[in-house]
Coordinates of C-alpha atoms in Angstrom, one line a residue:
Chain A
M1 CA -5.1 -38.2 -15.2
A2 CA -7.0 -36.7 -18.1
S3 CA -9.7 -34.0 -17.8
T4 CA -13.3 -35.0 -18.2
V5 CA -16.2 -33.2 -19.9
V6 CA -18.8 -32.1 -17.3
S7 CA -22.3 -31.0 -18.3
L8 CA -24.4 -29.0 -15.9
R9 CA -27.7 -27.1 -16.0
L10 CA -26.3 -23.7 -14.9
N11 CA -28.7 -20.9 -14.1
G12 CA -31.3 -22.6 -16.3
R13 CA -29.0 -23.0 -19.3
P14 CA -26.8 -25.9 -20.4
A15 CA -23.1 -25.6 -19.7
E16 CA -20.3 -27.9 -20.7
F17 CA -16.7 -27.6 -19.8
L18 CA -13.5 -29.6 -19.1
A19 CA -12.4 -30.3 -15.6
R20 CA -9.3 -31.8 -14.2
P21 CA -9.9 -34.6 -11.7
G22 CA -10.7 -33.1 -8.3
T23 CA -11.6 -29.7 -9.5
S24 CA -14.1 -28.0 -7.2
L25 CA -17.4 -26.7 -8.4
L26 CA -16.2 -23.3 -7.1
S27 CA -13.1 -23.4 -9.3
S28 CA -15.1 -24.5 -12.3
L29 CA -17.5 -21.6 -11.9
R30 CA -14.8 -19.0 -11.4
D31 CA -12.0 -20.2 -13.6
S32 CA -13.7 -22.1 -16.4
L33 CA -17.1 -20.5 -16.6
G34 CA -16.3 -16.9 -15.6
L35 CA -19.0 -16.7 -12.9
M36 CA -17.4 -14.7 -10.2
A37 CA -20.3 -14.1 -7.7
A38 CA -19.4 -17.1 -5.6
K39 CA -16.3 -16.3 -3.6
R40 CA -13.3 -18.2 -2.3
G41 CA -13.1 -17.2 1.4
C42 CA -11.4 -20.2 2.9
A43 CA -11.5 -23.1 0.3
Q44 CA -12.2 -25.5 3.2
G45 CA -15.9 -25.2 3.8
G46 CA -15.6 -22.9 6.8
C47 CA -17.0 -19.6 5.7
G48 CA -19.9 -20.1 3.2
T49 CA -18.9 -17.3 0.8
C50 CA -18.9 -19.9 -2.0
T51 CA -22.5 -21.1 -1.4
V52 CA -24.5 -22.0 -4.5
L53 CA -27.6 -24.1 -5.0
L54 CA -27.1 -27.6 -6.2
D55 CA -30.4 -29.1 -7.3
G56 CA -32.0 -26.4 -5.1
R57 CA -30.0 -27.1 -1.9
P58 CA -27.3 -24.8 -0.7
V59 CA -23.8 -26.3 -0.8
M60 CA -20.3 -25.0 -0.2
S61 CA -19.1 -25.2 -3.8
C62 CA -15.4 -25.3 -2.7
L63 CA -16.1 -28.8 -1.2
V64 CA -18.0 -30.3 -4.2
A65 CA -15.8 -32.1 -6.7
V66 CA -17.4 -31.1 -10.0
E67 CA -17.0 -34.4 -11.7
T68 CA -19.4 -35.9 -9.1
I69 CA -22.4 -33.8 -10.0
E70 CA -22.6 -34.5 -13.8
G71 CA -26.0 -33.5 -15.1
A72 CA -27.0 -31.5 -11.9
S73 CA -28.7 -28.2 -11.8
V74 CA -26.6 -25.4 -10.3
R75 CA -27.8 -21.9 -9.5
T76 CA -25.5 -19.0 -8.6
L77 CA -26.2 -15.4 -7.7
E78 CA -25.8 -14.5 -11.4
G79 CA -28.9 -16.5 -12.1
V80 CA -31.2 -14.9 -9.5
A81 CA -32.2 -11.6 -11.1
A82 CA -34.6 -11.7 -14.0
D83 CA -33.2 -11.7 -17.5
D84 CA -34.1 -8.0 -17.8
G85 CA -32.1 -7.2 -14.7
R86 CA -35.0 -6.9 -12.3
L87 CA -34.0 -7.9 -8.8
D88 CA -35.9 -10.6 -7.0
A89 CA -37.4 -10.2 -3.5
V90 CA -34.2 -11.3 -1.7
Q91 CA -31.9 -9.0 -3.6
S92 CA -34.3 -6.1 -3.2
A93 CA -34.6 -6.7 0.5
F94 CA -30.8 -6.9 0.9
L95 CA -30.5 -3.7 -1.1
D96 CA -33.2 -1.7 0.7
G97 CA -32.3 -3.1 4.1
F98 CA -28.6 -2.1 4.1
A99 CA -27.8 -5.8 4.4
T100 CA -24.5 -5.6 2.6
Q101 CA -21.3 -4.2 3.9
C102 CA -18.0 -5.3 2.3
G103 CA -20.1 -7.6 0.0
F104 CA -17.9 -10.6 0.2
C105 CA -20.4 -12.8 2.0
T106 CA -23.5 -11.4 0.2
A107 CA -23.6 -14.0 -2.6
G108 CA -23.6 -16.9 -0.2
M109 CA -26.1 -15.2 2.1
I110 CA -28.5 -14.6 -0.7
M111 CA -28.3 -18.1 -2.1
V112 CA -29.0 -19.6 1.3
A113 CA -32.0 -17.3 1.6
E114 CA -33.2 -18.3 -1.8
S115 CA -33.2 -21.9 -0.8
L116 CA -34.8 -21.3 2.6
L117 CA -37.7 -19.2 1.2
A118 CA -38.3 -21.7 -1.6
G119 CA -39.1 -24.4 0.9
N120 CA -40.4 -22.2 3.7
P121 CA -42.3 -19.0 2.7
D122 CA -42.9 -17.9 6.3
P123 CA -39.8 -18.7 8.3
S124 CA -39.3 -17.7 11.9
R125 CA -36.3 -15.6 12.9
D126 CA -34.8 -18.7 14.4
E127 CA -35.2 -20.6 11.1
V128 CA -33.4 -17.7 9.3
V129 CA -30.6 -17.8 11.8
E130 CA -30.2 -21.5 11.4
A131 CA -30.3 -21.2 7.6
I132 CA -27.4 -18.7 7.6
S133 CA -25.4 -20.4 10.3
G134 CA -22.8 -21.8 7.9
N135 CA -22.2 -18.3 6.4
V136 CA -19.7 -15.9 8.0
C137 CA -20.3 -12.1 7.8
R138 CA -17.1 -10.9 9.2
C139 CA -18.4 -7.3 9.1
T140 CA -20.9 -8.8 11.6
G141 CA -23.9 -7.4 9.8
Y142 CA -26.1 -10.3 10.8
A143 CA -29.0 -8.3 12.3
S144 CA -29.6 -6.5 9.0
I145 CA -29.1 -9.7 7.0
I146 CA -31.7 -11.6 9.1
A147 CA -34.1 -8.7 8.9
A148 CA -33.6 -8.5 5.1
I149 CA -34.4 -12.2 4.7
L150 CA -37.5 -11.9 6.8
D151 CA -38.5 -8.8 4.7
A152 CA -37.9 -10.8 1.5
A153 CA -40.2 -13.5 2.8
R154 CA -42.9 -10.9 3.4
R155 CA -42.4 -9.4 -0.1
K156 CA -42.6 -12.8 -1.7
R157 CA -45.8 -13.7 0.2
E158 CA -47.4 -10.4 -0.9
V159 CA -46.5 -11.0 -4.5
D160 CA -48.0 -14.5 -4.3
V161 CA -51.3 -13.1 -2.8
V162 CA -51.6 -10.7 -5.7
Chain B
M1 CA -36.8 11.4 12.8
T2 CA -35.3 12.4 16.1
S3 CA -34.4 16.0 16.4
L4 CA -30.9 17.0 17.1
D5 CA -30.1 17.9 20.7
K6 CA -28.7 21.4 20.5
T7 CA -28.1 21.9 24.3
F8 CA -24.4 21.3 23.9
F9 CA -22.0 23.5 22.0
P10 CA -24.7 26.1 21.3
G11 CA -23.9 28.1 18.2
E12 CA -21.1 25.7 17.2
Q13 CA -23.2 23.1 15.3
R14 CA -24.8 23.3 12.0
D15 CA -28.4 22.3 12.1
D16 CA -29.2 21.6 8.5
F17 CA -28.1 18.0 8.6
T18 CA -30.2 15.7 6.5
V19 CA -28.3 12.4 6.2
I20 CA -28.9 10.9 9.7
G21 CA -32.4 9.5 9.8
S22 CA -32.8 9.4 6.0
V23 CA -32.5 6.3 3.9
T24 CA -29.4 6.3 1.7
Q25 CA -28.4 3.3 -0.4
R26 CA -24.8 2.3 -0.3
A27 CA -23.1 3.1 -3.6
D28 CA -21.8 -0.4 -4.0
A29 CA -24.8 -2.4 -2.8
L30 CA -26.3 -3.1 -6.2
G31 CA -23.1 -4.7 -7.3
H32 CA -23.0 -6.8 -4.1
V33 CA -26.6 -8.1 -4.4
T34 CA -26.2 -9.0 -8.1
G35 CA -22.7 -10.5 -7.7
R36 CA -21.2 -8.0 -10.1
T37 CA -18.9 -6.2 -7.7
A38 CA -15.4 -6.9 -9.0
F39 CA -13.1 -8.0 -6.2
F40 CA -9.4 -8.3 -7.1
E41 CA -9.6 -12.0 -7.5
D42 CA -12.5 -11.8 -9.9
L43 CA -10.1 -11.6 -12.8
T44 CA -8.6 -14.3 -14.9
P45 CA -6.1 -12.8 -17.3
P46 CA -4.8 -15.2 -19.9
G47 CA -1.5 -16.9 -19.0
L48 CA -2.0 -16.3 -15.2
L49 CA 0.7 -17.7 -13.0
H50 CA 0.3 -18.6 -9.4
L51 CA 2.7 -17.6 -6.7
K52 CA 3.0 -19.5 -3.4
M53 CA 5.4 -18.8 -0.6
A54 CA 7.9 -21.1 1.1
R55 CA 7.9 -19.9 4.7
S56 CA 10.1 -20.4 7.7
Q57 CA 9.3 -23.4 9.8
R58 CA 11.4 -22.0 12.7
H59 CA 10.8 -19.1 15.1
H60 CA 14.4 -17.8 14.8
A61 CA 17.2 -19.4 12.8
R62 CA 20.1 -18.9 10.5
I63 CA 19.4 -20.3 7.0
A64 CA 22.3 -22.7 6.4
G65 CA 21.1 -23.7 3.0
V66 CA 18.2 -23.6 0.6
D67 CA 17.9 -26.5 -1.9
L68 CA 15.6 -25.7 -4.8
S69 CA 16.5 -28.6 -7.1
D70 CA 13.6 -30.9 -6.3
A71 CA 11.2 -27.9 -6.4
L72 CA 12.4 -26.7 -9.8
A73 CA 11.9 -30.2 -11.2
V74 CA 8.1 -30.0 -10.5
D75 CA 6.2 -29.9 -13.8
G76 CA 4.7 -26.5 -14.2
V77 CA 7.2 -24.5 -12.1
V78 CA 8.2 -21.4 -14.0
R79 CA 10.6 -19.8 -11.6
I80 CA 11.5 -19.6 -7.9
L81 CA 12.3 -16.2 -6.5
T82 CA 14.8 -15.6 -3.7
H83 CA 16.0 -12.4 -2.0
A84 CA 18.6 -12.0 -4.8
D85 CA 15.7 -11.3 -7.2
I86 CA 14.2 -8.4 -5.3
P87 CA 15.8 -5.1 -6.3
N88 CA 15.5 -3.4 -2.8
N89 CA 14.8 -6.4 -0.6
L90 CA 14.9 -4.5 2.7
Y91 CA 12.1 -2.1 3.6
T92 CA 9.8 -0.8 6.3
P93 CA 6.3 0.4 5.3
L94 CA 6.4 3.7 7.3
K95 CA 9.6 4.9 5.6
L96 CA 7.2 7.0 3.5
I97 CA 6.8 9.2 6.6
G98 CA 10.4 9.0 7.6
V99 CA 10.4 6.0 9.9
E100 CA 13.8 4.2 10.0
P101 CA 15.5 1.8 9.7
D102 CA 14.5 -0.6 6.9
D103 CA 14.2 -3.7 9.0
E104 CA 12.3 -6.3 7.0
P105 CA 13.3 -8.4 4.0
I106 CA 10.7 -9.2 1.3
L107 CA 12.4 -12.6 1.1
A108 CA 14.7 -13.9 3.9
E109 CA 18.4 -13.4 3.3
D110 CA 20.3 -15.4 5.9
T111 CA 18.0 -15.3 8.9
V112 CA 14.3 -16.0 9.7
R113 CA 12.8 -14.2 12.6
Y114 CA 9.3 -15.7 13.0
L115 CA 7.4 -18.8 12.1
G116 CA 6.2 -18.1 8.6
D117 CA 8.9 -15.5 7.6
P118 CA 8.9 -15.7 3.7
I119 CA 11.9 -17.4 2.2
C120 CA 11.3 -18.3 -1.5
A121 CA 8.4 -17.6 -3.8
V122 CA 7.4 -20.3 -6.3
V123 CA 5.8 -19.1 -9.5
A124 CA 4.0 -21.9 -11.4
E125 CA 1.4 -22.5 -14.1
T126 CA -1.1 -24.0 -11.6
E127 CA -1.7 -23.6 -7.9
A128 CA -1.2 -27.3 -7.5
A129 CA 2.3 -27.2 -9.0
A130 CA 3.2 -24.2 -6.9
Y131 CA 2.1 -26.0 -3.7
E132 CA 4.0 -29.1 -4.8
A133 CA 7.2 -27.2 -5.4
V134 CA 6.9 -25.3 -2.0
A135 CA 6.6 -28.7 -0.3
R136 CA 9.8 -29.8 -2.1
I137 CA 12.0 -26.8 -1.1
R138 CA 14.5 -28.0 1.4
V139 CA 15.7 -25.3 3.9
T140 CA 18.4 -26.2 6.4
Y141 CA 18.2 -24.2 9.6
Q142 CA 20.6 -23.5 12.4
D143 CA 18.2 -22.7 15.3
L144 CA 18.8 -19.5 17.2
P145 CA 17.3 -18.7 20.6
A146 CA 13.9 -17.1 20.3
V147 CA 12.0 -14.7 22.6
F148 CA 8.3 -14.5 22.8
D149 CA 7.6 -12.2 25.7
V150 CA 7.9 -8.4 25.6
E151 CA 9.5 -8.0 29.1
E152 CA 11.9 -11.0 28.5
A153 CA 12.9 -9.4 25.2
L154 CA 13.9 -6.2 27.0
A155 CA 15.8 -8.1 29.8
E156 CA 19.6 -8.2 29.8
G157 CA 21.0 -11.0 27.7
A158 CA 17.8 -11.6 25.6
P159 CA 18.4 -12.9 22.1
L160 CA 18.5 -10.0 19.5
V161 CA 15.4 -10.4 17.3
N162 CA 16.2 -7.9 14.5
E163 CA 19.8 -6.8 13.9
Y164 CA 18.7 -4.0 11.7
Q165 CA 17.0 -2.4 14.7
G166 CA 20.1 -3.3 16.8
H167 CA 18.1 -3.9 20.0
N168 CA 14.7 -5.4 20.9
Y169 CA 13.0 -2.0 21.0
F170 CA 12.1 0.7 18.5
T171 CA 14.1 3.9 19.1
Y172 CA 12.1 7.1 19.4
E173 CA 14.3 10.2 18.8
G174 CA 17.2 8.5 20.6
H175 CA 15.0 7.1 23.4
H176 CA 14.2 3.4 24.2
C177 CA 10.5 4.1 24.3
R178 CA 7.9 6.8 23.7
R179 CA 7.8 8.8 26.9
L180 CA 5.2 11.1 28.4
R181 CA 6.2 13.3 31.3
F182 CA 3.7 15.7 32.8
G183 CA 3.9 17.0 36.4
D184 CA 5.4 14.9 39.2
V185 CA 3.9 11.5 39.7
D186 CA 6.2 10.6 42.6
E187 CA 4.9 13.6 44.5
A188 CA 1.4 12.6 43.7
F189 CA 1.9 9.0 45.0
A190 CA 3.4 10.5 48.2
R191 CA 0.3 12.6 48.7
A192 CA -2.3 10.0 47.7
D193 CA -4.8 8.4 50.1
H194 CA -4.6 5.2 48.0
V195 CA -2.2 3.8 45.4
F196 CA -3.8 1.3 43.0
E197 CA -1.7 -0.7 40.6
W198 CA -2.9 -3.4 38.3
R199 CA -1.7 -5.2 35.2
Y200 CA -3.6 -5.7 31.9
E201 CA -2.7 -7.9 29.0
S202 CA -4.2 -8.7 25.6
A203 CA -3.5 -11.5 23.0
P204 CA -2.9 -10.7 19.4
I205 CA -6.2 -10.3 17.5
E206 CA -6.6 -11.4 13.9
H207 CA -8.8 -9.4 11.6
A208 CA -9.9 -12.5 9.8
P209 CA -11.5 -10.9 6.7
T210 CA -13.5 -13.3 4.6
E211 CA -11.5 -12.2 1.6
T212 CA -7.9 -13.1 2.2
T213 CA -5.0 -10.7 1.5
G214 CA -3.9 -10.9 -2.2
C215 CA -3.2 -9.3 -5.5
I216 CA -3.0 -10.0 -9.2
V217 CA -0.3 -8.2 -11.1
V218 CA -0.8 -7.8 -14.9
P219 CA 2.1 -6.5 -17.1
Q220 CA 0.9 -3.9 -19.6
P221 CA 2.1 -3.5 -23.1
D222 CA 3.4 0.0 -22.2
G223 CA 5.7 -1.5 -19.7
R224 CA 3.7 -0.6 -16.6
L225 CA 2.5 -3.1 -14.1
R226 CA -1.2 -3.0 -13.2
I227 CA -1.7 -4.3 -9.7
H228 CA -5.2 -5.5 -8.7
S229 CA -5.2 -5.6 -5.0
D230 CA -7.5 -5.7 -2.0
T231 CA -5.2 -3.3 -0.1
Q232 CA -7.0 -0.7 2.0
A233 CA -4.1 1.7 1.2
C234 CA -3.7 1.9 -2.6
F235 CA -1.2 4.8 -2.8
F236 CA 0.7 3.7 0.3
T237 CA 1.1 0.3 -1.4
L238 CA 2.0 1.8 -4.7
D239 CA 4.7 4.0 -3.2
N240 CA 6.2 1.3 -1.1
T241 CA 6.2 -1.2 -3.9
A242 CA 7.9 1.3 -6.3
L243 CA 10.7 1.8 -3.7
I244 CA 11.1 -1.9 -3.3
L245 CA 11.2 -2.5 -7.1
G246 CA 13.4 0.6 -7.6
T247 CA 11.1 1.8 -10.3
P248 CA 9.5 5.3 -10.8
F249 CA 6.1 5.5 -9.2
N250 CA 4.4 6.0 -12.6
K251 CA 5.5 2.5 -13.7
L252 CA 2.9 1.1 -11.4
R253 CA -0.9 1.4 -11.4
I254 CA -3.1 0.1 -8.6
V255 CA -6.6 -1.0 -9.2
G256 CA -8.2 -1.3 -5.8
G257 CA -10.7 0.1 -3.4
T258 CA -12.9 -2.9 -3.3
V259 CA -12.0 -4.8 -0.1
G260 CA -13.7 -8.0 1.1
G261 CA -13.3 -7.0 4.7
G262 CA -10.2 -5.2 6.0
F263 CA -10.9 -4.0 9.5
G264 CA -7.8 -1.8 9.3
G265 CA -5.5 -4.7 8.6
K266 CA -5.0 -4.7 4.8
V267 CA -2.4 -2.0 4.9
D268 CA 0.8 -4.0 5.0
I269 CA 2.8 -4.3 1.8
V270 CA 3.1 -8.1 1.9
V271 CA 1.9 -9.5 -1.4
E272 CA 2.3 -6.8 -4.1
P273 CA 6.1 -6.4 -4.2
V274 CA 7.0 -10.0 -4.7
A275 CA 4.1 -10.5 -7.2
C276 CA 5.4 -7.5 -9.1
V277 CA 8.9 -8.9 -9.3
A278 CA 7.5 -12.3 -10.5
A279 CA 5.4 -10.5 -13.2
M280 CA 8.4 -8.5 -14.3
L281 CA 10.7 -11.5 -14.5
T282 CA 8.2 -13.7 -16.3
N283 CA 6.4 -11.0 -18.2
R284 CA 3.1 -12.8 -17.3
P285 CA 0.3 -12.0 -15.0
V286 CA 0.9 -13.3 -11.5
K287 CA -1.6 -14.0 -8.7
F288 CA -0.5 -14.1 -5.0
V289 CA -3.3 -14.6 -2.6
Y290 CA -3.1 -15.9 1.0
T291 CA -4.7 -19.1 1.9
R292 CA -6.9 -19.0 5.0
Y293 CA -4.1 -20.6 6.9
E294 CA -1.7 -17.9 5.9
E295 CA -4.2 -15.2 6.7
M296 CA -4.4 -16.6 10.3
Q297 CA -0.8 -17.5 10.7
V298 CA 1.2 -14.7 9.0
S299 CA -1.1 -11.7 8.2
S300 CA -0.2 -9.2 10.9
P301 CA -2.6 -9.1 13.8
R302 CA -3.4 -6.3 16.3
A303 CA -0.4 -6.3 18.6
A304 CA -0.5 -8.1 21.9
E305 CA -0.1 -5.5 24.7
R306 CA 0.8 -5.5 28.3
I307 CA 0.0 -2.5 30.3
Y308 CA 0.8 -1.6 34.0
I309 CA -1.2 1.3 35.4
K310 CA -0.5 2.8 38.8
D311 CA -2.8 5.5 40.2
A312 CA -2.5 8.0 43.0
V313 CA -6.1 8.4 44.2
M314 CA -7.7 10.5 46.9
N315 CA -10.6 9.3 49.2
D316 CA -13.1 11.4 47.2
G317 CA -12.1 9.8 44.0
R318 CA -9.9 12.4 42.4
I319 CA -6.9 10.9 40.6
L320 CA -3.8 12.9 41.3
G321 CA -1.3 10.9 39.3
R322 CA -1.2 8.1 36.8
K323 CA 1.9 6.1 35.9
I324 CA 1.8 3.8 32.9
I325 CA 4.2 1.2 31.5
L326 CA 3.0 -0.1 28.2
Y327 CA 4.5 -2.8 26.0
V328 CA 3.4 -3.3 22.4
D329 CA 4.5 -6.6 21.0
A330 CA 5.6 -5.6 17.4
G331 CA 6.7 -9.2 16.6
A332 CA 9.8 -9.6 14.5
Y333 CA 9.5 -6.4 12.4
A334 CA 8.4 -2.8 12.9
R335 CA 5.6 -2.5 10.2
H336 CA 3.1 0.0 11.7
S337 CA 3.8 -0.8 15.4
P338 CA 6.1 2.2 16.1
Y339 CA 3.2 4.4 15.1
G340 CA 0.6 2.4 17.1
T341 CA 2.8 2.8 20.2
T342 CA 3.0 6.6 19.7
K343 CA -0.8 6.6 19.4
A344 CA -1.0 4.7 22.7
A345 CA 1.3 7.3 24.4
A346 CA -0.7 10.2 23.0
H347 CA -3.9 8.6 24.3
M348 CA -2.7 8.4 27.9
P349 CA -4.0 8.9 30.5
G350 CA -7.4 8.5 28.8
P351 CA -10.1 11.1 28.7
Y352 CA -9.3 12.3 32.2
A353 CA -7.8 15.4 33.6
I354 CA -5.0 14.0 35.7
P355 CA -2.4 16.6 36.8
N356 CA 0.6 14.2 37.0
V357 CA 1.2 11.7 34.3
W358 CA 4.2 9.5 33.6
A359 CA 4.2 6.9 30.7
D360 CA 6.8 4.8 29.1
C361 CA 5.4 3.1 26.0
H362 CA 7.7 0.4 24.5
C363 CA 7.5 -0.9 21.0
V364 CA 9.2 -4.3 21.5
F365 CA 10.6 -6.8 19.0
T366 CA 10.0 -10.5 19.7
N367 CA 10.0 -13.6 17.5
R368 CA 6.3 -13.6 17.1
T369 CA 4.3 -12.8 13.9
P370 CA 4.8 -9.1 13.1
S371 CA 1.8 -7.1 14.3
S372 CA 0.6 -4.1 12.6
A373 CA -2.5 -2.0 12.0
M374 CA -6.0 -2.8 13.0
R375 CA -8.7 -0.2 13.5
G376 CA -8.0 1.9 16.6
F377 CA -4.6 0.2 17.1
G378 CA -2.7 1.6 20.0
V379 CA -5.9 3.0 21.5
T380 CA -8.3 0.1 21.8
I381 CA -6.3 -2.1 24.2
A382 CA -5.2 1.0 26.1
D383 CA -8.9 1.9 26.6
F384 CA -9.6 -1.6 27.8
A385 CA -6.9 -1.2 30.4
L386 CA -7.8 2.4 31.4
E387 CA -11.5 1.8 31.7
S388 CA -11.0 -1.5 33.6
Q389 CA -8.7 0.5 35.9
M390 CA -11.4 3.1 36.5
D391 CA -14.0 0.4 37.4
R392 CA -11.6 -1.3 39.8
I393 CA -10.8 2.0 41.5
A394 CA -14.5 2.7 41.8
R395 CA -15.0 -0.8 43.3
A396 CA -12.1 -0.3 45.8
L397 CA -13.5 3.1 46.9
E398 CA -17.1 1.7 46.9
M399 CA -18.0 4.6 44.6
D400 CA -20.4 4.8 41.6
P401 CA -18.1 4.2 38.6
L402 CA -19.9 6.9 36.6
R403 CA -19.4 9.5 39.3
L404 CA -15.7 8.5 39.5
R405 CA -15.4 9.2 35.7
L406 CA -17.4 12.4 35.9
L407 CA -15.2 13.7 38.7
N408 CA -12.1 13.1 36.7
A409 CA -13.4 13.8 33.2
Y410 CA -11.4 16.1 31.0
R411 CA -13.0 19.4 29.9
D412 CA -12.4 22.0 27.3
G413 CA -9.3 24.0 28.0
D414 CA -7.6 21.2 30.1
M415 CA -3.9 20.6 29.1
K416 CA -3.5 17.0 28.1
A417 CA -0.4 15.1 29.2
H418 CA 1.1 15.3 25.7
R419 CA 0.7 19.1 25.8
K420 CA -2.4 19.6 23.6
V421 CA -5.3 21.7 25.0
A422 CA -8.4 19.6 25.0
E423 CA -11.2 21.0 22.8
G424 CA -14.6 19.7 21.9
T425 CA -14.7 17.3 24.8
A426 CA -18.0 15.6 25.5
L427 CA -17.3 12.8 28.0
I428 CA -19.3 14.5 30.7
E429 CA -22.4 14.9 28.5
V430 CA -22.1 11.4 27.1
I431 CA -22.0 9.9 30.6
Q432 CA -24.9 12.1 31.7
K433 CA -27.0 11.1 28.7
A434 CA -26.1 7.4 29.0
A435 CA -27.0 7.5 32.7
A436 CA -30.4 9.1 32.0
M437 CA -31.2 6.6 29.3
V438 CA -30.6 3.6 31.5
G439 CA -32.2 5.2 34.6
H440 CA -28.9 5.4 36.5
E441 CA -29.4 8.2 39.1
L442 CA -26.8 10.9 39.3
P443 CA -26.9 13.6 42.1
A444 CA -27.7 17.1 41.0
E445 CA -24.0 18.3 41.2
F446 CA -23.0 15.6 38.7
R447 CA -26.0 16.4 36.4
R448 CA -25.0 20.1 36.4
M449 CA -21.4 19.4 35.2
S450 CA -20.4 20.6 31.8
S451 CA -17.5 20.0 29.5
A452 CA -17.6 23.7 28.5
E453 CA -17.0 25.0 32.0
G454 CA -13.6 25.0 33.6
R455 CA -13.3 23.2 36.9

């Protein structure tokens, strides 16, 4: 079968590329668009390292056939920092809170946190735990990841008050 | 910041430490939180080929035939490698430190020895074509008897797992196991008030890194191969790969050091050599990365172990003698297990001063997935067994388990069973501190004990 042209809104900018039938969003990001932040940990929806935001909601991009999301808005970790490189609250909190170890799960964790905090500026610890429950940190750094997400929520609320 | 406790080892510690208690950012964290850290797979060189492995579907079998005709007909297949393509097909990773013999083929020759043993490597334009071709390779097997239990493997008449080894155990300087002989355990058992013997067993443990094992090999215009790998052991991989390829070491360059979780496991040389051969034969970049299934099925786990510990114990809790029989299940090939078994032997009898110790530590070949390194291998499972043994002895004697350990704890100057004098010991102090922190009362004589004082 022939490839189709897929158009997306990617990190706020238009993107257009060819995809073979059945190509995953993850493969499109990595192999066609050169966006490497989302990782292939299992390619079967089991680890969360490929998590990106699809119209604001976290999805396992390895399970999304890219031809089914024509016209959608996709956000990856590359689109989280400001254009001048300034980190956002979640990135800063992960950086300061020692919430990365090997770094392979980090992109997925941050994208889940972005989605959570966009909808819930003051999550409880349990809500954070539930939000990251589809994301594996095999280094088992969950405690610092959870603390960083709660810290990011505080940082964002403080900015909003100012 | 908590101040350093300088009660112990007075005069032997520097006291100008500044790192603990201060905030230090990881050097790689900024890359991680911005998604800019380059892992080996974050590279798409033009013309990249994909390598997928056809693996044994038997635990132990002769290969009667391999039919590649259907596989070669798959659109996009560039080449299928067999053992005949590998310059030095037989290797063992620890040959770099003198371990012999070479016992593992990169690609199977006439025998497969575990479920998943690599047979042929398909190199194709796309992953899909590579998978399709792997599915179309037809291997005819003649099944051989297999053995999956370490003690059964050592029994008379067991099927031979690895003919390069010649028997189902690794040979240590002419001996069938790594042995430890210290004092006279039989005399200790004869004198003991109690003899306690228990058995401990562990299953293989998979490291399960989120980033699976893999590499991308890119041929360079100067004739060198650049290997992008997630190995934890760049130079070890480079040297072993050069030996397997039969090339000078300076023909290879490893780009690595960024590892998406290793846990001590990404030290086998299982993807780079065959990917290098594929890149040399096609003169194109080649990627070989394990699927999650391969990572679970064939990446080497921490070895399963079986450990028997028999102790000669007096009524007051002193352990006079300890006899250990330990089996490490190496699986079908040696990899790092001979070394792990030596570590287990050197670790015996644990951090205790026991005057009579006897240990036989066997590195055993079975038709299971080859085991290899994982952090603390050889020691971790041994400690599980040793400390479970201490707790069970304490329970049997109705004795406080911490006092039992303090009574038998090694101290500076003690001769260890493998003939090293213990130095810098701190078991006593650690137990005393831990007891104080959790409010576990110790009598004065136990609180006064010191690692620095001879007994």
